[in-house]
GROMACS .gro file of C-alpha atoms in nm:
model
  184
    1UNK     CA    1   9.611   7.311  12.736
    2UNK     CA    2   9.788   7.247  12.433
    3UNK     CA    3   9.912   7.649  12.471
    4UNK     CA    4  10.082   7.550  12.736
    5UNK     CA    5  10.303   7.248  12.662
    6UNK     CA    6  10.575   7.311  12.915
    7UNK     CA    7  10.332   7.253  13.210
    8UNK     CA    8  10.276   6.940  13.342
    9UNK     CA    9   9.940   6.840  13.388
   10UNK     CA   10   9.716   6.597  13.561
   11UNK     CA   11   9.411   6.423  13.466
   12UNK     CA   12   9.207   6.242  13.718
   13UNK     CA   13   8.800   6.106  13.681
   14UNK     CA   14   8.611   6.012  13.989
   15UNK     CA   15   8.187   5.996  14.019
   16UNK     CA   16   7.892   5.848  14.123
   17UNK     CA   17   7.592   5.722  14.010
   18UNK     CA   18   7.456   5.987  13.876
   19UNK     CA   19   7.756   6.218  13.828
   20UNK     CA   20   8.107   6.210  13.707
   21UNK     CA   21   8.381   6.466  13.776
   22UNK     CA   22   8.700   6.534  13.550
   23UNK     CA   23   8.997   6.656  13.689
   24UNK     CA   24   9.307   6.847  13.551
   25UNK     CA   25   9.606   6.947  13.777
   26UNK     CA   26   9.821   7.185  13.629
   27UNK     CA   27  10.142   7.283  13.755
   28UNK     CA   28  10.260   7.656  13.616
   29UNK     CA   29  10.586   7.663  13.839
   30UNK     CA   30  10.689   7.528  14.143
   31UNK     CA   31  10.519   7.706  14.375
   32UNK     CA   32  10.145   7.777  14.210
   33UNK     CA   33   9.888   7.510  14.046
   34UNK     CA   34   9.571   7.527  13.882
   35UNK     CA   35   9.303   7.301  13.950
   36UNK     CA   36   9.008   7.272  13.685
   37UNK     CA   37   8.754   7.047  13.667
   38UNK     CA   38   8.417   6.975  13.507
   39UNK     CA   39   8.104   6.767  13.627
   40UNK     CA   40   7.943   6.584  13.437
   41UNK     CA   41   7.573   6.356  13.395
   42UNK     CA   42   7.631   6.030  13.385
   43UNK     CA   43   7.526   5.989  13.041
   44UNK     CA   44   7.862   6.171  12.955
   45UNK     CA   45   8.048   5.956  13.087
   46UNK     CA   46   8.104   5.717  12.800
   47UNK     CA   47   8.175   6.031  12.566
   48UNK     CA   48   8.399   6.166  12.834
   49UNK     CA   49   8.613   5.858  12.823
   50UNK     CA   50   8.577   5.776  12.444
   51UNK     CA   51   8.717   6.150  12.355
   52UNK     CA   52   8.963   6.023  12.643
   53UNK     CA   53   9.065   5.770  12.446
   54UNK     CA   54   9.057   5.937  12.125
   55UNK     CA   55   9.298   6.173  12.298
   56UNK     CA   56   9.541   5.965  12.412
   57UNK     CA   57   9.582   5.740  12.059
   58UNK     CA   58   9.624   6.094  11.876
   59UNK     CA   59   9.952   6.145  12.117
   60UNK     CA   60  10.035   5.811  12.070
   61UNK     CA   61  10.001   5.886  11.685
   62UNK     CA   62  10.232   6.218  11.696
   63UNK     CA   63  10.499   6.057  11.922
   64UNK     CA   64  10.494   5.784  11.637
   65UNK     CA   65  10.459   6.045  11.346
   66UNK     CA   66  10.780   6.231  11.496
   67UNK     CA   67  10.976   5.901  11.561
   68UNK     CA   68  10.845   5.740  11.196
   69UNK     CA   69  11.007   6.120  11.043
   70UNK     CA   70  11.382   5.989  11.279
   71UNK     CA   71  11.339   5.688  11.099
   72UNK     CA   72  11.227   5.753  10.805
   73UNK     CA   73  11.529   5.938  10.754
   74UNK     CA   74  11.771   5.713  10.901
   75UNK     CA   75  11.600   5.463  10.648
   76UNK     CA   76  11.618   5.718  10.368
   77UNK     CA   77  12.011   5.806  10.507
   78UNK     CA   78  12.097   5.403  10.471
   79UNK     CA   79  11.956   5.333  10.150
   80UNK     CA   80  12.106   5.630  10.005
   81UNK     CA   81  12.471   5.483  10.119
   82UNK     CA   82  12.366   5.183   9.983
   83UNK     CA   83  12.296   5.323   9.643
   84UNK     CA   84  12.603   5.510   9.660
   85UNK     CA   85  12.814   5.238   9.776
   86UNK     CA   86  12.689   5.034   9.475
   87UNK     CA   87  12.767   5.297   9.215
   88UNK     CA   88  13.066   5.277   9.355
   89UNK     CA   89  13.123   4.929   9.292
   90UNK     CA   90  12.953   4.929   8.968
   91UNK     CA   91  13.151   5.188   8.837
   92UNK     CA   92  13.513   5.006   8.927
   93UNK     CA   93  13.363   4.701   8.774
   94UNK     CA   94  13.306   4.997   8.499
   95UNK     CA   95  13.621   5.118   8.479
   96UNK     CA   96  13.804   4.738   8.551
   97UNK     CA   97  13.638   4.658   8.225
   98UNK     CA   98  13.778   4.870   8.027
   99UNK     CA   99  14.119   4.949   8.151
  100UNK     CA  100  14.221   4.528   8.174
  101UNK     CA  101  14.191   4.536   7.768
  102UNK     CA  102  14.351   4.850   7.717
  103UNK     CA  103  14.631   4.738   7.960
  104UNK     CA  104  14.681   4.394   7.801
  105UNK     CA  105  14.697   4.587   7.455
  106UNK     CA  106  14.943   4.802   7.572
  107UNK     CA  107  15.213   4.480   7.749
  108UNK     CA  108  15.124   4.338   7.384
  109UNK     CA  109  15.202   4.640   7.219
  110UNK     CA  110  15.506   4.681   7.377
  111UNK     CA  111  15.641   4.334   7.333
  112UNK     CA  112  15.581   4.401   6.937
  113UNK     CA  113  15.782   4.734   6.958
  114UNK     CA  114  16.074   4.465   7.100
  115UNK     CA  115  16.036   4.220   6.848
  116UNK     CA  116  15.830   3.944   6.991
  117UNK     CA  117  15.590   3.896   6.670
  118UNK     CA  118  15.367   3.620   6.833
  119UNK     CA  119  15.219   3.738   7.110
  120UNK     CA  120  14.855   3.763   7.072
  121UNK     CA  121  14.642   3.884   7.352
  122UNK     CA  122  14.380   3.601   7.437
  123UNK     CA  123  14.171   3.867   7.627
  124UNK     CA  124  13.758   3.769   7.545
  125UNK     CA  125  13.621   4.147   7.529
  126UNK     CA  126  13.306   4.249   7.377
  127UNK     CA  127  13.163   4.544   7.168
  128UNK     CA  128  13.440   4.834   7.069
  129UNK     CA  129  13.697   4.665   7.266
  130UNK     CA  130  13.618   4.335   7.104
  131UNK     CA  131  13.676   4.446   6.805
  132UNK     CA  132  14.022   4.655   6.895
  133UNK     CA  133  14.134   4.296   7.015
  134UNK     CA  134  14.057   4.126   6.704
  135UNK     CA  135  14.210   4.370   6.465
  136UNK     CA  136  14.489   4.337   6.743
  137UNK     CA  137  14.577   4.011   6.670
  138UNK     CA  138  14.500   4.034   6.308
  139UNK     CA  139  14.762   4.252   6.278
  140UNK     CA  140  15.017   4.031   6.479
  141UNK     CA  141  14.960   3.726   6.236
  142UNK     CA  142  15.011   3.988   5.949
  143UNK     CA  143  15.329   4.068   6.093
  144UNK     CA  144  15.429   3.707   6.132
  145UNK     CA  145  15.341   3.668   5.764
  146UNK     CA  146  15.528   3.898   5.687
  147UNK     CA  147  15.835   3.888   5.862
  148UNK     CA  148  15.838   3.501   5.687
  149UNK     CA  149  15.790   3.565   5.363
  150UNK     CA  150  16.108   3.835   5.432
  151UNK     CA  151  16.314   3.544   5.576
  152UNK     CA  152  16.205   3.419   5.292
  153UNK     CA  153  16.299   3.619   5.037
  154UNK     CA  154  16.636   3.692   5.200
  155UNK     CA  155  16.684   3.296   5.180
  156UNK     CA  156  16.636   3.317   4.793
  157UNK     CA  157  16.879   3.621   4.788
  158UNK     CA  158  17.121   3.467   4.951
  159UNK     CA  159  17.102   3.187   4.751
  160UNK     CA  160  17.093   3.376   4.392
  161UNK     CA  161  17.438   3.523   4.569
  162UNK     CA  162  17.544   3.219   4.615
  163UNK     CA  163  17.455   3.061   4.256
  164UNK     CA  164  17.588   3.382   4.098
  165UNK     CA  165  17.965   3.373   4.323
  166UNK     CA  166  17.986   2.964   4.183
  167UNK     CA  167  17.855   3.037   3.800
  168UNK     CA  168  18.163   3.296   3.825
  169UNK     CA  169  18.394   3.076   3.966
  170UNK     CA  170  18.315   2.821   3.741
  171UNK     CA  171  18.309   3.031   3.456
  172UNK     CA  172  18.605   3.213   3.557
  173UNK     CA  173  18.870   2.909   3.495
  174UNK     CA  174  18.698   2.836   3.168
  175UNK     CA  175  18.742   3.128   2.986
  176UNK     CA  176  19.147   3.099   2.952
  177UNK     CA  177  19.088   2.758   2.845
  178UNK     CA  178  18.786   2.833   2.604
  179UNK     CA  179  19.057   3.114   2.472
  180UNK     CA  180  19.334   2.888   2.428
  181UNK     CA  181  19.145   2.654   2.227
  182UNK     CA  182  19.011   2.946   1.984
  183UNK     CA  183  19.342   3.060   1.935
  184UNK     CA  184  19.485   2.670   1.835
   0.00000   0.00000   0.00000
């Protein structure tokens, strides 16, 4: 039968006491069938329905096995769009990461290039960017330092100037006087 699949077929039991007949109907087209049948002793019987039964759960089994392969796949189909839809995520999270440090160095950067000395970045980062940070800022208070100590030291300049210009001037009026009194 099983050479056959396209066919449909029939199955139909009916006996007595002592015997028990099985039935198939078989349709090959519209027009011609096949009967065939089989008697059996009653003793049979019980086999005849148990390999029945057998028959039946193993088509029950491979119409599950084929729908259990559909699903399977769907399954396998959703988890792998899962798995890609959390790469996905992870690696933005990734990439967010890294580039919010880098970016916030770079505004800072910039704002040093203009002249603003103080701004720090006050960014917490860990491992390599962590430590670009650090040095970062390190380097901003270095610059502060020294930008002071040249304010400063121009404030002393200007002052020595300043000291200098009123030595002279005070000098200056004093030395016709001072030669006035060597020549008396």
């Amino acid at each position: 039968f099983q050479q056959m699949p396209k066919m449909p077929i029939k199955e139909a039991e009916f006996g007595t006491d002592d015997f028990n007949y099985l039935l198939y109907h078989i349709q090959l087209d519209k027009k011609r069938a096949m009967v065939i049948g089989k008697l059996f002793g009653a003793q049979f019987s019980e086999n005849v329905s148990l390999l029945r039964r057998t028959s039946k759960e193993f088509n029950k089994a491979a119409y599950f096995k084929g729908n259990l392969s559909e699903y399977s796949f769907i399954a396998l189909f959703v988890v792998s769009v899962l798995l890609v839809l959390a790469a996905v995520i992870v690696s933005f999270n990734l990439a967010r990461q890294i580039s919010e440090p880098l970016m916030s160095l770079a505004v800072a950067t910039r704002r040093i290039t203009q002249g603003k000395h103080e701004h720090q970045i006050e960014l917490e980062a860990k491992g390599e960017m962590g430590v670009l940070i650090e040095s970062f800022n390190q380097m901003v208070v270095s610059i502060s330092t020294y930008k002071q100590q040249i304010k400063q030291s121009q404030r002393l300049s200007v002052w020595k100037e300043v000291a200098q210009r009123v030595a002279h001037e005070i000098k200056n009026p004093l030395t016709p006087i001072q030669l006035s009194a060597e020549r008396m």
